[in-house]
Tab-separated table of C-alpha atoms in Angstrom:
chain	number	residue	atom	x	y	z
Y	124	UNK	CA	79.135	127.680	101.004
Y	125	UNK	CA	77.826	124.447	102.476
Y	126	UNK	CA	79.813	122.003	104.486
Y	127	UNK	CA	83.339	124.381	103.442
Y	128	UNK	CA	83.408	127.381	106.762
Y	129	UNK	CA	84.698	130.415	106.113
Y	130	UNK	CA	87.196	129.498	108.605
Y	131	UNK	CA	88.511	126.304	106.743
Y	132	UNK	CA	88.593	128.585	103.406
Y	133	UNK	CA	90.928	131.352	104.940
Y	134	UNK	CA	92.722	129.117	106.750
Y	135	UNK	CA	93.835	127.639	103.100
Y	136	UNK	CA	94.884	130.725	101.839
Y	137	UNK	CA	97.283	131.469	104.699
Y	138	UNK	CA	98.890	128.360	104.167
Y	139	UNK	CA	98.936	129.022	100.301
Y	140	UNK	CA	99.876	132.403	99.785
Y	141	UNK	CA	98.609	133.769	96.562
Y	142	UNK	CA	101.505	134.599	93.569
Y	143	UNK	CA	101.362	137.068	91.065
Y	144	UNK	CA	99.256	136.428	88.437
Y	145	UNK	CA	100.029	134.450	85.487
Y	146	UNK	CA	100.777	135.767	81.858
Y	147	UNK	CA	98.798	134.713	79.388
Y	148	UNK	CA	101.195	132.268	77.706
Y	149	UNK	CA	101.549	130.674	81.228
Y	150	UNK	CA	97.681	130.392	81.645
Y	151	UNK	CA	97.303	129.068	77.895
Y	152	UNK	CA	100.476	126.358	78.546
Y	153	UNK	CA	99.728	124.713	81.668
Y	154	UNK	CA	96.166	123.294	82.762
Y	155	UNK	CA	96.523	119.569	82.490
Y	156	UNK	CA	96.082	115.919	81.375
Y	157	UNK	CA	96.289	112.548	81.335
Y	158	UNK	CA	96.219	110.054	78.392
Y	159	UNK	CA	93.550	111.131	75.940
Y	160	UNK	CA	92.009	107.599	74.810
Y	161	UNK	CA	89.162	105.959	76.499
Y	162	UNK	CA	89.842	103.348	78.645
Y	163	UNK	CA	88.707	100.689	76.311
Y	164	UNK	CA	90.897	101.908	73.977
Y	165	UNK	CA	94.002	103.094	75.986
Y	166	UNK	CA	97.118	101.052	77.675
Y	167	UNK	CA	95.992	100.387	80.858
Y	168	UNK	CA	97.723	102.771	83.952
Y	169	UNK	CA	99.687	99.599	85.770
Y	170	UNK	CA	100.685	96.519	84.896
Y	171	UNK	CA	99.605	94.970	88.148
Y	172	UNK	CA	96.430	92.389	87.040
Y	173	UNK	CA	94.629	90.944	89.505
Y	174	UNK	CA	91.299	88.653	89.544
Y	175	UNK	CA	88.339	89.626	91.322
Y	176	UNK	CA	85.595	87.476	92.605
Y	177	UNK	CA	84.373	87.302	89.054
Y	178	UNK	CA	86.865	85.762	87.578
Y	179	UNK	CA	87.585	88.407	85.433
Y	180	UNK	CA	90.996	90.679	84.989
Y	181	UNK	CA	90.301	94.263	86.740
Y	182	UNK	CA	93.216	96.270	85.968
Y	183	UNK	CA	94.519	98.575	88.363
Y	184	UNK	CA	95.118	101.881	86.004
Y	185	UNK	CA	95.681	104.383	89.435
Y	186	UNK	CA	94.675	108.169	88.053
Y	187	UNK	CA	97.852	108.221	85.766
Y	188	UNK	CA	100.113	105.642	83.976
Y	189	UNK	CA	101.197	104.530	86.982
Y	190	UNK	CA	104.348	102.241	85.513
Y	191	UNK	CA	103.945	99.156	87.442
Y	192	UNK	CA	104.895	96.110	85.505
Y	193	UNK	CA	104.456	93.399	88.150
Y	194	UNK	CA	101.639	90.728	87.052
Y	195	UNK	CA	100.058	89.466	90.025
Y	196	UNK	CA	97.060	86.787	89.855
Y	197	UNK	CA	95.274	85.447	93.084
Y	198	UNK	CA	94.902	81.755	93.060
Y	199	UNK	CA	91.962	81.713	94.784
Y	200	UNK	CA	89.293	83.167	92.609
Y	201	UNK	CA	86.889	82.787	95.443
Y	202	UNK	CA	88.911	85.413	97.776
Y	203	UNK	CA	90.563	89.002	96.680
Y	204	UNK	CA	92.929	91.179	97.991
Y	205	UNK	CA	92.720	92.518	101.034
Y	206	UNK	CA	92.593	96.200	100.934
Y	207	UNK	CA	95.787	98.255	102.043
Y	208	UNK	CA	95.471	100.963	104.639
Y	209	UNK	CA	96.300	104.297	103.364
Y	210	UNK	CA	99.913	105.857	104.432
Y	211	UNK	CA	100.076	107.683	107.579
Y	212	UNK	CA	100.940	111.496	107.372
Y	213	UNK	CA	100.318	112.151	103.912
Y	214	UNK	CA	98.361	115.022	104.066
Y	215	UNK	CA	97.270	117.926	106.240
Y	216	UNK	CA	93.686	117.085	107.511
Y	217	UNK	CA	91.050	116.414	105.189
Y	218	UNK	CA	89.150	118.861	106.450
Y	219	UNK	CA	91.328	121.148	104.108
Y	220	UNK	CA	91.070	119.110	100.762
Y	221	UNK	CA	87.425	119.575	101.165
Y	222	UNK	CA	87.996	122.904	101.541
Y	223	UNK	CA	90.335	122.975	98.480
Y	224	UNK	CA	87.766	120.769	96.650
Y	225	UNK	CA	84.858	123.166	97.743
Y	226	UNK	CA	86.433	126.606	96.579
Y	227	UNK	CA	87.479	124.317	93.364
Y	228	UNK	CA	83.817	123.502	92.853
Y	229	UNK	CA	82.635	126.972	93.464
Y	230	UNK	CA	85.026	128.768	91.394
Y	231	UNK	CA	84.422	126.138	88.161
Y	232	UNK	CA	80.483	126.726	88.264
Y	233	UNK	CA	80.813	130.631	87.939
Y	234	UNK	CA	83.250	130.073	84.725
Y	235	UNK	CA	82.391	131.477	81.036
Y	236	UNK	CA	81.293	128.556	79.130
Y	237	UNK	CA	80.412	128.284	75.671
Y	238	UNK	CA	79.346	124.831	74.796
Y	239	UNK	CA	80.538	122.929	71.258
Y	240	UNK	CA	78.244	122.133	68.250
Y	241	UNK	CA	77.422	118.291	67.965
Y	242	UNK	CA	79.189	118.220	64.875
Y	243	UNK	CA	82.054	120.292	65.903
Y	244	UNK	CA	85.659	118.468	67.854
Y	245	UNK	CA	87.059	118.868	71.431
Y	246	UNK	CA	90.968	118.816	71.118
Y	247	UNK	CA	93.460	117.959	73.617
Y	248	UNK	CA	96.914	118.505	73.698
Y	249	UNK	CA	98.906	116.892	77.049
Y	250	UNK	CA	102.443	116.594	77.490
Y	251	UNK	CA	103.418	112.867	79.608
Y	252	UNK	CA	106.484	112.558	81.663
Y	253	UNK	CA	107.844	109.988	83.903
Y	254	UNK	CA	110.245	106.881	84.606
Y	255	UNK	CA	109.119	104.815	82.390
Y	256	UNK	CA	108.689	100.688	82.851
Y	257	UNK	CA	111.186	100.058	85.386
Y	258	UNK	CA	113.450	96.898	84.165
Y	259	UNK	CA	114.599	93.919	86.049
Y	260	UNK	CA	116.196	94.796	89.185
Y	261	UNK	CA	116.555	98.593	88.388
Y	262	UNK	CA	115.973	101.055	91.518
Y	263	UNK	CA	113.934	104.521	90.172
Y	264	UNK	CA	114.615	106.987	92.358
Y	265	UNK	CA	113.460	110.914	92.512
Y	266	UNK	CA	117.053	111.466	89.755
Y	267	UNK	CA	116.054	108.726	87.352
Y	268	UNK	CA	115.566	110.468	83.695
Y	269	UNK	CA	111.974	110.967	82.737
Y	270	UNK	CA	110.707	110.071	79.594
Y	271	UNK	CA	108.676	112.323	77.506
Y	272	UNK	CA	105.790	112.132	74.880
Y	273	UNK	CA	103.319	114.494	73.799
Y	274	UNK	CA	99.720	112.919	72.992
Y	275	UNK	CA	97.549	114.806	70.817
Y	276	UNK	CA	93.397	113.892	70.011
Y	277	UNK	CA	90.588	115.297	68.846
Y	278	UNK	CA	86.746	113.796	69.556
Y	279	UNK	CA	83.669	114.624	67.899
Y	280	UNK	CA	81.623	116.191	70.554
Y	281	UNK	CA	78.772	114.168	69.921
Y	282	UNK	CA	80.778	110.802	70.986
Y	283	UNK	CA	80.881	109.029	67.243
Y	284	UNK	CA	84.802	109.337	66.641
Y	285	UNK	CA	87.912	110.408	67.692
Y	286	UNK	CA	90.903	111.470	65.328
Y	287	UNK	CA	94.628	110.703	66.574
Y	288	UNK	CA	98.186	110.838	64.210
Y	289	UNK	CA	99.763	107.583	64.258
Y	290	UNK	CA	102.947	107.447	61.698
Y	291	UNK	CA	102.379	111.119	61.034
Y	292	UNK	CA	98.826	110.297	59.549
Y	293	UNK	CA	95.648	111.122	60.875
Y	294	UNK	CA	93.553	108.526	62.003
Y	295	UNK	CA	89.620	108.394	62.523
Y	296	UNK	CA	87.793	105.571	64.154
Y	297	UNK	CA	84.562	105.651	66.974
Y	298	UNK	CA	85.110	106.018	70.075
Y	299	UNK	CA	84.105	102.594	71.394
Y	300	UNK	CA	82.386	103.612	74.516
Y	301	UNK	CA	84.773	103.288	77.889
Y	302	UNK	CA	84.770	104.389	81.489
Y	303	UNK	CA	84.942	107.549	82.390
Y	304	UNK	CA	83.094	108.765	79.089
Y	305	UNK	CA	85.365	110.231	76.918
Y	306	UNK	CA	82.698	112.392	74.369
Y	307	UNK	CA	80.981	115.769	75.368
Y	308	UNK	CA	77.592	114.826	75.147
Y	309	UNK	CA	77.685	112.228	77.415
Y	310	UNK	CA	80.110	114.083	80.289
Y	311	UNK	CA	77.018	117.042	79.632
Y	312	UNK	CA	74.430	114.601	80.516
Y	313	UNK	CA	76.046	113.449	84.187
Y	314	UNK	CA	74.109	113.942	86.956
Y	315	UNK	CA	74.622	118.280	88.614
Y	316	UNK	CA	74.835	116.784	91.835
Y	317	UNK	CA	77.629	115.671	93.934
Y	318	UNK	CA	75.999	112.851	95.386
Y	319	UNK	CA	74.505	111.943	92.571
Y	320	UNK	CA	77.020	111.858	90.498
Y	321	UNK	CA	79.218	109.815	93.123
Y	322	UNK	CA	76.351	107.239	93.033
Y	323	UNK	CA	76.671	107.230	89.151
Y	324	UNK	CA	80.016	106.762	89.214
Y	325	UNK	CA	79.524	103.784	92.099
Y	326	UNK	CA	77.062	101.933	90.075
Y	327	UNK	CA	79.011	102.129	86.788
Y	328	UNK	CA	82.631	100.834	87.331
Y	329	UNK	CA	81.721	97.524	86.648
Y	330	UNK	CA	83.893	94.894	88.764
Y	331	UNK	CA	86.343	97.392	90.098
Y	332	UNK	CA	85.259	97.707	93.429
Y	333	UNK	CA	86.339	94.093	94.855
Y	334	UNK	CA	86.049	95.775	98.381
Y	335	UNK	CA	85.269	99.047	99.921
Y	336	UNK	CA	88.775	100.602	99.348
Y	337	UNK	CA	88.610	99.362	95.657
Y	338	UNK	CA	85.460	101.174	95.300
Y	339	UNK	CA	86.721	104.607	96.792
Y	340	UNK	CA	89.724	104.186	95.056
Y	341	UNK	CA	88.291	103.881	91.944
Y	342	UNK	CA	85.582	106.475	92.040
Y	343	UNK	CA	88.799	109.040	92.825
Y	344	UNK	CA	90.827	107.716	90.110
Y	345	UNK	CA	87.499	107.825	87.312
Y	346	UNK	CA	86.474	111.069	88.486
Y	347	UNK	CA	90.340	112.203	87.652
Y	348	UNK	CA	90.192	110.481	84.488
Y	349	UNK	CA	86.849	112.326	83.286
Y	350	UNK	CA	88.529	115.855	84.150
Y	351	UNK	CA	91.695	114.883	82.172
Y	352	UNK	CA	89.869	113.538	79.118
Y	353	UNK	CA	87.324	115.705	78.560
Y	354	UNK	CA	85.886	119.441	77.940
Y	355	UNK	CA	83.623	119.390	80.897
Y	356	UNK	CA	80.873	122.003	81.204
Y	357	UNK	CA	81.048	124.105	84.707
Y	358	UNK	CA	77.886	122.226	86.634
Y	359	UNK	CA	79.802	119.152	85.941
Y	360	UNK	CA	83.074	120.077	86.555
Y	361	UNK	CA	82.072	121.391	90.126
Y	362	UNK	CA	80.239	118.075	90.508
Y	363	UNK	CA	83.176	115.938	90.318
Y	364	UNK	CA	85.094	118.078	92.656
Y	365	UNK	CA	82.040	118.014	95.218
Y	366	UNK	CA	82.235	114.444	94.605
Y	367	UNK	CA	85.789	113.662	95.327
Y	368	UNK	CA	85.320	115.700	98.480
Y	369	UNK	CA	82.672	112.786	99.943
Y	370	UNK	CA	85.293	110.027	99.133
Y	371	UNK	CA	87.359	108.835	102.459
Y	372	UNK	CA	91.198	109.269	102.183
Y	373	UNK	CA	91.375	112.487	100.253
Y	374	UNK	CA	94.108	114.509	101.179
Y	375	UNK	CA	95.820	117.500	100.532
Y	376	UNK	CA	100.095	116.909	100.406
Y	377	UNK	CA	101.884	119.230	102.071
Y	378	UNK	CA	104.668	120.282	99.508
Y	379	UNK	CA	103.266	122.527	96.845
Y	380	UNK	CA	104.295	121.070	93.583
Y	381	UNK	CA	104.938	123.761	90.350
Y	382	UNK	CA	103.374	122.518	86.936
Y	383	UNK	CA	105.339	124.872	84.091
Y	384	UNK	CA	106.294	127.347	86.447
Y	385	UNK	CA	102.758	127.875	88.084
Y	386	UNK	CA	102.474	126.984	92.203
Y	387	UNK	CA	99.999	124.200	92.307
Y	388	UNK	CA	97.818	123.058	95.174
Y	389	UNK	CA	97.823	118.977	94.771
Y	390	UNK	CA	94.546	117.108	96.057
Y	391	UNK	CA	95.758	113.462	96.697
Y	392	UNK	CA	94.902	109.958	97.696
Y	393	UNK	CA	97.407	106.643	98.181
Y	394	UNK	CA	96.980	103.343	96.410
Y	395	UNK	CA	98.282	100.009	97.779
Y	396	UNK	CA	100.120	102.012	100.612
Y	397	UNK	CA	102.857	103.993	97.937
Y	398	UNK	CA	101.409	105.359	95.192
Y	399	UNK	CA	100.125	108.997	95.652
Y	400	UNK	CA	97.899	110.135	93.163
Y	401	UNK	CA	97.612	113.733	92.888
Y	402	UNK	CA	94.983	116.369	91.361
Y	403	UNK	CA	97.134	119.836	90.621
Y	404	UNK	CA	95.114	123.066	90.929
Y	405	UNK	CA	96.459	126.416	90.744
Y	406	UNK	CA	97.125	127.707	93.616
Y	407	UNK	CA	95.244	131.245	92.691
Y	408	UNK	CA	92.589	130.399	90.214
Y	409	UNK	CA	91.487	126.480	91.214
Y	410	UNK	CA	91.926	125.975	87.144
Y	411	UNK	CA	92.548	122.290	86.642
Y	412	UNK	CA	96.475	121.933	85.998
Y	413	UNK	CA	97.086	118.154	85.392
Y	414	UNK	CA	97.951	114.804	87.715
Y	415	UNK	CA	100.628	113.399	89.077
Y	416	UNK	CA	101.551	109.747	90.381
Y	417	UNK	CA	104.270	110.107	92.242
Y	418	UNK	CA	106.084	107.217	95.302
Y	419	UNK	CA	104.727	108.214	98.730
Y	420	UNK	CA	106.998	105.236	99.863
Y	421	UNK	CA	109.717	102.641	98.940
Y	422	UNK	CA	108.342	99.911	96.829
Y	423	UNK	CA	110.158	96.659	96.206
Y	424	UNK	CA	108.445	94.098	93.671
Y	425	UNK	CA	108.335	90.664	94.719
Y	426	UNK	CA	110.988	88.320	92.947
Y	427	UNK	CA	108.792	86.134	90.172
Y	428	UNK	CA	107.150	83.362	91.483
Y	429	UNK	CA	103.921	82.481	93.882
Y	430	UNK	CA	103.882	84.746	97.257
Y	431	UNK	CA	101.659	85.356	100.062
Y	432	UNK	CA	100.308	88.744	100.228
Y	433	UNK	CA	98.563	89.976	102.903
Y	434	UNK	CA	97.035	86.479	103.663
Y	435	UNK	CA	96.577	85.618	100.207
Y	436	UNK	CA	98.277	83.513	97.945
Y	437	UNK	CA	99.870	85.063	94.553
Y	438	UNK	CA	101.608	84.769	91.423
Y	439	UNK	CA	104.211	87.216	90.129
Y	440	UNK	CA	104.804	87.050	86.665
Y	441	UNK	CA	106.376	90.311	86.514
Y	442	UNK	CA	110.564	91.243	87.189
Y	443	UNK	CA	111.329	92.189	90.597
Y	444	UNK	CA	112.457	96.556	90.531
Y	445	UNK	CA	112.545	99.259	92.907
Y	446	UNK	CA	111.081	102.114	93.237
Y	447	UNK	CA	112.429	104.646	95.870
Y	448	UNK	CA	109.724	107.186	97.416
Y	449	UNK	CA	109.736	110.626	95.775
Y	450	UNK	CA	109.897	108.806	92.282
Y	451	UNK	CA	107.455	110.660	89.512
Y	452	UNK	CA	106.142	107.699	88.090
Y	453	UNK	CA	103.475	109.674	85.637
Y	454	UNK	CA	103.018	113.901	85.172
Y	455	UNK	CA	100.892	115.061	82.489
Y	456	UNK	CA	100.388	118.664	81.987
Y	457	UNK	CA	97.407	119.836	79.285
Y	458	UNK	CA	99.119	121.966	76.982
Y	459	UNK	CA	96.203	122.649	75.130
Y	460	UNK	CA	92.003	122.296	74.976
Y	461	UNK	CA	89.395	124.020	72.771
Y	462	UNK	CA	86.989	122.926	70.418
Y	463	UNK	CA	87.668	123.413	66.187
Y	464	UNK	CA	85.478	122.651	63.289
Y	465	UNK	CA	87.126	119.287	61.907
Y	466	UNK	CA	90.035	117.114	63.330
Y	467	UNK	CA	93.738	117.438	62.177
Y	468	UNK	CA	93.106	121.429	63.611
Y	469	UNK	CA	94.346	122.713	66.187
Y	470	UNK	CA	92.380	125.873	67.862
């Protein structure tokens, strides 16, 4: 069992109890998602830009759509944002997301596995709810409506296209490379190893780690964004949950959260002090249910116009909104995954 005791393990499943198992139409309807597309090809998660040392824009995406429309560019391309501590009291000790991330891990490598043809297409089916972009002085709170969409893709499993409707018409085009990887024969060719795969991830983000917490924050949010988007093979899929067990400020929240009726166990880390992004497990089976962004605290926008933040001096393009803590800002729930012999199919 490695670094997860015994002890750490049963102590989780007192404080979880286990429920009755699911049907299958529950166990077919809810494992997870997030937005299918590549990140080269997809909206980006926030609308918070900021410039790193580069000079370049690194958008902050967060694990899910995360719907913050403030534009925010540091003057002083020589200097970037500070990093923000993470929230006090969000989360029972890590000790036990490592132990939820461990049993995850272990439980994912023993799975059934039949891997797809090169020729053949991985399709996902994930249902998106949430606030939507908040508008000029509007307060979200936990009652605000939630939008819904359901976004539906298929990609070849050797990486050269994926297929999505637009206007009710199926469209082809190549997948245009991105990070995380969104094809099967790359996500099969990532390193078996925690560590090693946490170094691969490290060393291939590109200029989103403008300072330590950057980096950790990013690694957690990537290796979300590879479960979400892809059919990952077992030794891979454990890998990424070994790996988000090594990253500093991984929790597990204290509330259980249900996903379509199913008790979930959510693995979670803060970003910029109020946004909680959470991994939902099953509470019985450690079968990948979705992610959630959700307000761990108040958030106000800054009015438009330059600012200091945290030492640093800013411009806000964006309106100034509200967003009271409890908010779901993003929830996606795969409906559906499997692997068919042309796009346009479902399995």
């Amino acid at each position: 069992m490695g670094e997860y005791s015994q002890a750490d393990l049963e102590a989780l499943r007192q404080a979880w109890p286990q429920p009755a198992p699911p049907s299958p139409d529950a166990h077919a309807a809810a494992r997870d998602a997030l937005l299918r597309r590549a990140m080269a090809a997809a909206p980006p998660r926030a609308g918070r830009v900021r410039l790193p040392r580069t000079g370049r824009r690194a958008v902050t995406i967060g694990m899910l759509a995360a719907v913050i429309s403030a534009i925010a560019l540091v003057l002083d391309p020589a200097e970037v944002e500070a990093p923000r501590s993470i929230m006090p009291g969000m989360g029972v000790p890590a000790a036990n997301a490592q132990a939820v991330l461990g049993r995850a891990a272990e439980v994912a490598g023993d799975r059934a596995f039949t891997a797809p043809r090169p020729d053949q297409w991985v399709y996902i089916e994930t249902r998106v709810r949430g606030v939507g972009k908040a508008a000029r002085g509007e307060v979200q709170t936990p009652r605000t409506p939630l939008e819904t969409s359901v976004d539906r893709a298929w990609t070849r499993a050797d990486g050269k296209e994926v297929a999505l409707f637009e206007d009710g018409k199926l469209v082809r085009s190549p997948t245009g490379g991105g990070m995380p990887p969104v094809d099967y024969a790359t996500v099969a060719a990532l390193p078996t190893d925690p560590d090693a795969l946490l170094a691969w991830m490290y060393a291939n983000m590109g200029g989103l780690q403008d300072s330590e917490e950057d980096r950790h924050n990013w690694a957690y949010l990537l290796l979300g964004s590879l479960l979400a988007q892809n059919l990952v093979p077992p030794v891979q899929e454990a890998a990424v949950y070994g790996a988000m067990a090594k990253i500093p400020g991984v929790t597990v929240t204290p509330d259980a959260v249900d996903v379509d009726g199913r008790p979930a166990v959510a693995v979670a880390r803060v970003e910029d002090g109020w946004v909680s992004h959470e991994l939902l497990l099953d509470r019985s089976t450690y079968t990948y249910l979705g992610e959630r962004a959700i307000a761990s605290a108040d958030y106000t926008a800054p009015e438009p116009g330059t600012h200091l933040e945290e030492g640093q001096k800013m411009i806000n393009m964006g309106p100034s909104y509200t967003i009271k803590k409890g908010t779901i800002m993003t929830l996606a729930v795969r409906l559906n995954i499997g692997v068919t012999d042309r796009p346009g199919v479902r399995p």
